[in-house]
PDB file of C-alpha atoms in Angstrom:
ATOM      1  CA  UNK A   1      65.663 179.043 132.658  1.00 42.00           C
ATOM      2  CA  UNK A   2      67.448 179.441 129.426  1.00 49.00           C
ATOM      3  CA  UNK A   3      69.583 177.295 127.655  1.00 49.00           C
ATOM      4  CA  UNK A   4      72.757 178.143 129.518  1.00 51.00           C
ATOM      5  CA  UNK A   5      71.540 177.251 132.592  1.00 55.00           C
ATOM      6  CA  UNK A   6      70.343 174.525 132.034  1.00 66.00           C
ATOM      7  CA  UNK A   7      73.859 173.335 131.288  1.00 81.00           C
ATOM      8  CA  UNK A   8      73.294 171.838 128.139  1.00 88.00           C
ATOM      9  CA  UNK A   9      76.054 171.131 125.210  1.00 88.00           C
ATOM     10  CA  UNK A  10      75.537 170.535 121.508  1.00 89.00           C
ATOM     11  CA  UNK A  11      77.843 168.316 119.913  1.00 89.00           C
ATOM     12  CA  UNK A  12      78.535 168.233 115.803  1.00 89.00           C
ATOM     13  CA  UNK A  13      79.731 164.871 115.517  1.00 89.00           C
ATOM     14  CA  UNK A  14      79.719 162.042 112.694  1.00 90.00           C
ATOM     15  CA  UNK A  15      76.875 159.536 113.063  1.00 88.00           C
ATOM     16  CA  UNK A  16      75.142 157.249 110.896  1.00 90.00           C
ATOM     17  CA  UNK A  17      72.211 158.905 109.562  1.00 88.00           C
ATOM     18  CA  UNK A  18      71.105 155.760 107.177  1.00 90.00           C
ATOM     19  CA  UNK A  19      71.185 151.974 107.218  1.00 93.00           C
ATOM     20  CA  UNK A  20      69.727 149.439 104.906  1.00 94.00           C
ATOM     21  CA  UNK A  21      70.878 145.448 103.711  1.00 95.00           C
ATOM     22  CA  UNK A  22      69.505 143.437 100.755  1.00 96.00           C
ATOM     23  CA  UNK A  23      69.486 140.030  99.770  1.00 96.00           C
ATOM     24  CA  UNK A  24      69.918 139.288  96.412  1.00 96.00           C
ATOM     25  CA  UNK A  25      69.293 136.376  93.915  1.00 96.00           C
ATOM     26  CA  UNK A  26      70.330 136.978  90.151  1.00 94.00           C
ATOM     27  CA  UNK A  27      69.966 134.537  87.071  1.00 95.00           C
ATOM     28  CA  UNK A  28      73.024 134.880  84.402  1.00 94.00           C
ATOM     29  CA  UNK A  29      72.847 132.943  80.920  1.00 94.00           C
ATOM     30  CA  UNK A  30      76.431 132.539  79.979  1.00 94.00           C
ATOM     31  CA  UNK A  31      77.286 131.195  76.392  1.00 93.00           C
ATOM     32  CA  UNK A  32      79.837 128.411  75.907  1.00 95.00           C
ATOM     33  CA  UNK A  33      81.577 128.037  73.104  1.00 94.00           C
ATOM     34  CA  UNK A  34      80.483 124.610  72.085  1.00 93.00           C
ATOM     35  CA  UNK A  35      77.267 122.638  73.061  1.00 93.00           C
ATOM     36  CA  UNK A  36      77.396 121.743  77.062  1.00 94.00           C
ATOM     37  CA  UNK A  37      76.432 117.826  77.815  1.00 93.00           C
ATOM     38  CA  UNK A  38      77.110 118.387  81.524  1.00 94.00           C
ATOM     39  CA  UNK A  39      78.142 120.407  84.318  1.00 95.00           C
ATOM     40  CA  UNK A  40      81.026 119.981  86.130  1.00 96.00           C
ATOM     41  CA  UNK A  41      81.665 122.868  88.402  1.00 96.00           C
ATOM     42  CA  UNK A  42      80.980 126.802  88.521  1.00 96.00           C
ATOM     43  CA  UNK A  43      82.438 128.766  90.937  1.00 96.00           C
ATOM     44  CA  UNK A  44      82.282 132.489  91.417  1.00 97.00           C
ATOM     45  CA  UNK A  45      85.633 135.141  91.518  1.00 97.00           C
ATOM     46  CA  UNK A  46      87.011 138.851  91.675  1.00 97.00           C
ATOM     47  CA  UNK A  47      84.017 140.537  92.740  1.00 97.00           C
ATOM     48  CA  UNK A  48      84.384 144.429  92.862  1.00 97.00           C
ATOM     49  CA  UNK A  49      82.366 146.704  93.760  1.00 97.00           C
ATOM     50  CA  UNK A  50      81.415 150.420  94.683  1.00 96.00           C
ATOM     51  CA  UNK A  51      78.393 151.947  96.781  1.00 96.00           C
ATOM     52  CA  UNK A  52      76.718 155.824  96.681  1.00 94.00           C
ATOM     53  CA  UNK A  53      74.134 157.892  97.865  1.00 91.00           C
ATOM     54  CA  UNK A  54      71.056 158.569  95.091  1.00 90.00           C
ATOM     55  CA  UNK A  55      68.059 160.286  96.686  1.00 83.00           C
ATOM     56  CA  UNK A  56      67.568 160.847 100.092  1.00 80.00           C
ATOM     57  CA  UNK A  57      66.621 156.829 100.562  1.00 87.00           C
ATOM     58  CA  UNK A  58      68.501 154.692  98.090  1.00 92.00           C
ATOM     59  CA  UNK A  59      72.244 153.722  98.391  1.00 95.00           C
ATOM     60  CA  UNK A  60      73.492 152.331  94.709  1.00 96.00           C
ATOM     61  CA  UNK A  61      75.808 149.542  94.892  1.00 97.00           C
ATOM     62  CA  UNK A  62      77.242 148.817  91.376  1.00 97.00           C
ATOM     63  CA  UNK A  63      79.422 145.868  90.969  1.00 97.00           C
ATOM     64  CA  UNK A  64      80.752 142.735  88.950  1.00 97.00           C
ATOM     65  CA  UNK A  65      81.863 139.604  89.154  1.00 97.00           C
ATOM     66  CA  UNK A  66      82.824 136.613  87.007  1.00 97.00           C
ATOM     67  CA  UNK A  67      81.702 133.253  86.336  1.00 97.00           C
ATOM     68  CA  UNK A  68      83.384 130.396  85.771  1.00 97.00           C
ATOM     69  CA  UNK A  69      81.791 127.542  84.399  1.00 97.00           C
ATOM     70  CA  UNK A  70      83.582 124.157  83.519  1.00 97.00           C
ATOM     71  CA  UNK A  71      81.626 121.702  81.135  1.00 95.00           C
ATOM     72  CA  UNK A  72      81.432 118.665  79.325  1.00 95.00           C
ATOM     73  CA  UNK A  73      80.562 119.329  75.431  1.00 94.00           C
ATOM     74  CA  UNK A  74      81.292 116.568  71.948  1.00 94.00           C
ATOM     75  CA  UNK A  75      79.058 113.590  74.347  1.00 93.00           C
ATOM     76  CA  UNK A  76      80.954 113.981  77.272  1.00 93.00           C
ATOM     77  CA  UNK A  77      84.652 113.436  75.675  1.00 95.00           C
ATOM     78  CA  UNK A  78      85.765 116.671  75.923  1.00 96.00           C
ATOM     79  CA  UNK A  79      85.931 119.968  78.601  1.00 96.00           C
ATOM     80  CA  UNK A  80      86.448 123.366  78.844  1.00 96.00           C
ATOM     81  CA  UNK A  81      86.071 126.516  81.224  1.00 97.00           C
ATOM     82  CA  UNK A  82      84.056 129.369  79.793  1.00 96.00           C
ATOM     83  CA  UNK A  83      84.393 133.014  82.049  1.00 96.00           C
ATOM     84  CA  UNK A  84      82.050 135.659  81.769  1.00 96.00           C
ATOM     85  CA  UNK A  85      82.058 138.844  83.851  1.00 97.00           C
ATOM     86  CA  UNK A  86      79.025 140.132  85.100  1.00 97.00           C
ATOM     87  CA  UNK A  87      77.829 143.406  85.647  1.00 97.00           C
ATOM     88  CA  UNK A  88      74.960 143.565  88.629  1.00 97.00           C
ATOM     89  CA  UNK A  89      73.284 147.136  90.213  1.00 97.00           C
ATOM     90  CA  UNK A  90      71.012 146.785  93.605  1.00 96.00           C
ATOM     91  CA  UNK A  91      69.273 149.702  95.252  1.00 96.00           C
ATOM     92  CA  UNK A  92      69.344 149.516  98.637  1.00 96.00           C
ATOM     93  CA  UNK A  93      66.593 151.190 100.454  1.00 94.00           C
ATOM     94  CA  UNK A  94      67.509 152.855 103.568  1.00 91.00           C
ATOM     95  CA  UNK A  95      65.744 151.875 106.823  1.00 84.00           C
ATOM     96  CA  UNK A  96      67.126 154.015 109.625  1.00 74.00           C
ATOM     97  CA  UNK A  97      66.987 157.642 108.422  1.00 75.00           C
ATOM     98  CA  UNK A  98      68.005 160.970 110.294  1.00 75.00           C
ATOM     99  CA  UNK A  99      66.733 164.242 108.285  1.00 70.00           C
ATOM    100  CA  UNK A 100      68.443 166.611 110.787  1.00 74.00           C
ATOM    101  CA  UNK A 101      71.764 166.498 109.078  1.00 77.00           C
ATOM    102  CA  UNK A 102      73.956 169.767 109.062  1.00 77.00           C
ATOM    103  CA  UNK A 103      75.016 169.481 105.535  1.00 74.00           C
ATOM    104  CA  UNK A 104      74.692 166.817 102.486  1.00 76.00           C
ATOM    105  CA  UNK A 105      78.597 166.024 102.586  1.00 80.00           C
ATOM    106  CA  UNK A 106      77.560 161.693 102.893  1.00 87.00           C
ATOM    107  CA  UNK A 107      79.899 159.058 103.284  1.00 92.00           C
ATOM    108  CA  UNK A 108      78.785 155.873 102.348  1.00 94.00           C
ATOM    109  CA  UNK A 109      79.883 152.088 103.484  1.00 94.00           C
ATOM    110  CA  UNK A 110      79.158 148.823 101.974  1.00 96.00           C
ATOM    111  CA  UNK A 111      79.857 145.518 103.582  1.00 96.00           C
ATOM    112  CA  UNK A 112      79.476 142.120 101.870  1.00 96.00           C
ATOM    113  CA  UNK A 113      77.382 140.004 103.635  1.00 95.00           C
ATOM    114  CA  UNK A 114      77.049 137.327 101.119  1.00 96.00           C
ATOM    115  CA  UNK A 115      79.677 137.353  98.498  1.00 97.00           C
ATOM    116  CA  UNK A 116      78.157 136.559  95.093  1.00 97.00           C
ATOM    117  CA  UNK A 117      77.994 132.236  95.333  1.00 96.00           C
ATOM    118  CA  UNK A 118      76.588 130.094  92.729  1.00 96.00           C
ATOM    119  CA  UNK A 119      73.308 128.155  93.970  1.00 96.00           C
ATOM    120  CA  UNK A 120      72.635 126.660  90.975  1.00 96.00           C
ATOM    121  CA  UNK A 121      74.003 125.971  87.341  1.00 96.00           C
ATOM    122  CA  UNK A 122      71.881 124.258  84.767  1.00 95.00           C
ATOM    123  CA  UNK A 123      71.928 123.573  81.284  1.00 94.00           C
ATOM    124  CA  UNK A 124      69.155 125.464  79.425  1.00 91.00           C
ATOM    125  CA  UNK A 125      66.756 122.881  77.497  1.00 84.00           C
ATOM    126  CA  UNK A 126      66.337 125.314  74.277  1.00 80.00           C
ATOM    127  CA  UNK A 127      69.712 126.553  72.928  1.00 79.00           C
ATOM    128  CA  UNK A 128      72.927 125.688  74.367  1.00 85.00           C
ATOM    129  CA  UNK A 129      73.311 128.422  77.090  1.00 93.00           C
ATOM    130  CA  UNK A 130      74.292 127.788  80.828  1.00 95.00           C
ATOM    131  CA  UNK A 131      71.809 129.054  83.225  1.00 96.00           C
ATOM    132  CA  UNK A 132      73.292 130.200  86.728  1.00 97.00           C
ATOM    133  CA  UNK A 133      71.765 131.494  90.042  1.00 97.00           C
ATOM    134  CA  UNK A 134      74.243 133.841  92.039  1.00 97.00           C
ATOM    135  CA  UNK A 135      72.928 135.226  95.529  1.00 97.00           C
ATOM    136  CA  UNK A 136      74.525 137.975  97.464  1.00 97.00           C
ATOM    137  CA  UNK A 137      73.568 139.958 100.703  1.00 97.00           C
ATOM    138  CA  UNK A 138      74.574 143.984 101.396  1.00 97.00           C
ATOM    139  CA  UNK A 139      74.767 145.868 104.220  1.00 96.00           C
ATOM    140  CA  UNK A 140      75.153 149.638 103.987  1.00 96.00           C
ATOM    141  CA  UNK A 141      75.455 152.822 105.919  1.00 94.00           C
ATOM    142  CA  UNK A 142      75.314 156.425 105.393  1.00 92.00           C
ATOM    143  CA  UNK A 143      77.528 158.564 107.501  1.00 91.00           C
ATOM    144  CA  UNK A 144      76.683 162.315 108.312  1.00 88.00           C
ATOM    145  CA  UNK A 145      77.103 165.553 110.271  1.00 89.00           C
ATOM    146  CA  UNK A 146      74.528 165.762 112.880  1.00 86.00           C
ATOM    147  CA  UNK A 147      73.970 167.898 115.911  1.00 85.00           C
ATOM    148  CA  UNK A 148      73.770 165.756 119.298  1.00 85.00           C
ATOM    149  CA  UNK A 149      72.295 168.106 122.550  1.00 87.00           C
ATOM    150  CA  UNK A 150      73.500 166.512 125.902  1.00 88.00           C
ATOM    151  CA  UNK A 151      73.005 167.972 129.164  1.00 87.00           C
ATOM    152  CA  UNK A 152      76.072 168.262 131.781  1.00 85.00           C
ATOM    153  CA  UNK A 153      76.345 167.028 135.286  1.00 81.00           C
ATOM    154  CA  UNK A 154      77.100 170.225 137.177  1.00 75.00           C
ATOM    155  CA  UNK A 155      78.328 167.427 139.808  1.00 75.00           C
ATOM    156  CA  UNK A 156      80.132 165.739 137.332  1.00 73.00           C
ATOM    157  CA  UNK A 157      84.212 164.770 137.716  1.00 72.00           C
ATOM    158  CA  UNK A 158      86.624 167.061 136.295  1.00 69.00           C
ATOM    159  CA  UNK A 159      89.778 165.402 134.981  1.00 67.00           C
ATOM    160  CA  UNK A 160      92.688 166.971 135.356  1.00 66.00           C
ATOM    161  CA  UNK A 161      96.307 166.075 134.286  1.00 61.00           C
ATOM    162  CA  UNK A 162      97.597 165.957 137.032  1.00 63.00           C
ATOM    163  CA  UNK A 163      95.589 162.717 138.189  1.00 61.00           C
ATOM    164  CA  UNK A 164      97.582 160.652 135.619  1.00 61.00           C
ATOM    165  CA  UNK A 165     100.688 158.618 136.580  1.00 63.00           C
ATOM    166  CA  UNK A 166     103.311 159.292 134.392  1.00 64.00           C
ATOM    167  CA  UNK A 167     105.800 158.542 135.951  1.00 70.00           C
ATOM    168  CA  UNK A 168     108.029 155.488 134.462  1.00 67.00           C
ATOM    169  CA  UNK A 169     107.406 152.143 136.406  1.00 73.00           C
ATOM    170  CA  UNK A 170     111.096 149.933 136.973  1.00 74.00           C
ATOM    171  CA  UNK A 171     109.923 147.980 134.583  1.00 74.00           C
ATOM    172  CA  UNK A 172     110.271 150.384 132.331  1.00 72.00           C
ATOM    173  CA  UNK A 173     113.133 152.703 133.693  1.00 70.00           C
ATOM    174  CA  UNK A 174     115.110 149.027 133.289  1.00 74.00           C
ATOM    175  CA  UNK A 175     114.477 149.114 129.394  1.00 74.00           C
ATOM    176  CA  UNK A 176     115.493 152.584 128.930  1.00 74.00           C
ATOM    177  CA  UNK A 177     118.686 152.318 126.686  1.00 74.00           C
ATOM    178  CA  UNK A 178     121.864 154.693 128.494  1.00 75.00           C
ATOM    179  CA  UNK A 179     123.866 154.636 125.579  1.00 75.00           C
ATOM    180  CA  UNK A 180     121.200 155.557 123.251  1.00 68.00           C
ATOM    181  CA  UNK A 181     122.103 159.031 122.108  1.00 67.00           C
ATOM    182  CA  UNK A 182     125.881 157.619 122.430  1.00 64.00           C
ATOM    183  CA  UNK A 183     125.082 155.403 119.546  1.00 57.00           C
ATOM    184  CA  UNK A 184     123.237 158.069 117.648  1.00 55.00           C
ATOM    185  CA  UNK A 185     126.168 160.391 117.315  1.00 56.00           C
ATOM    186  CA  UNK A 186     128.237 157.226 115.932  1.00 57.00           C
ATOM    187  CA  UNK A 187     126.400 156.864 113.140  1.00 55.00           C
TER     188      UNK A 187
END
């Protein structure tokens, strides 16, 4: 039998070809203007970022993110906020691959799992930097062409138009507007 008679289809269609997700933990020394003598809160804002396709494995997610860090410095009698941005790049393997793509046109998604979150800010014991902790969790996926083969029911239900109610309920006939045209041409 060929492959006609066999009733078989092929489908192009958009599928994801790729998946991967990676948890992340990062340490960032931020400098302070003056000498810290405590911590009093660090929080983490405005993260950005953007996500492509390098290789046939890796997706590159490159992003930043700042810091905020408010202190005690001058024994404890004075406070400030320092902010530094930080610039972060994680290569996220792909685990789910499909190498029968039509063509290398990819799209790629990245969804935060874990937005970048301070787990830990510490004084450093040998110069007066800040040490901070930031963890963060991607998900990604590649989208491409591929080429799905499905075989058809030859018993299969064929829709047809005319099977669908069209028709207005009186619900609906009720809401229809008469005048509606009529009030067109006034304006």
């Amino acid at each position: 039998m060929s492959f006609l008679d066999q009733e078989y289809r092929e489908i192009i269609t958009k599928a994801v070809i790729g998946k991967g997700r990676k948890f992340t933990q990062d340490t960032n020394k931020i400098t302070p203007s003056h000498r810290p003598a405590s911590i009093l809160g660090c929080w983490v804002i405005n993260h950005l970022y953007n996500a492509k396709k390098k290789g046939d494995e890796i997706v590159e997610v490159n992003g930043s993110y700042d810091v905020n860090i408010w202190y005690s410095y001058n024994d404890n009698t004075k406070t400030e906020v320092v902010t530094e941005r930080v610039y972060y790049t994680d290569h996220i393997k792909l685990a789910v691959k499909d190498a029968h793509t039509l063509n290398h046109d990819f799209e790629v998604f990245a969804k935060v799992i874990q937005q970048p979150n301070c787990l830990e800010c510490d004084i450093a014991n040998h110069d007066q930097k800040i040490v901070v902790e930031v963890e963060r969790e991607f998900l990604v996926e590649v989208l491409g062409e591929t080429k799905v083969t499905v075989k058809v029911d030859p018993n299969g239900i064929i829709a047809d138009d005319d099977d669908w109610d069209f028709e207005l309920s009186d619900d609906e006939f009720d809401e229809v507007d008469p005048d509606f045209l009529a009030n067109v041409e006034e304006e």
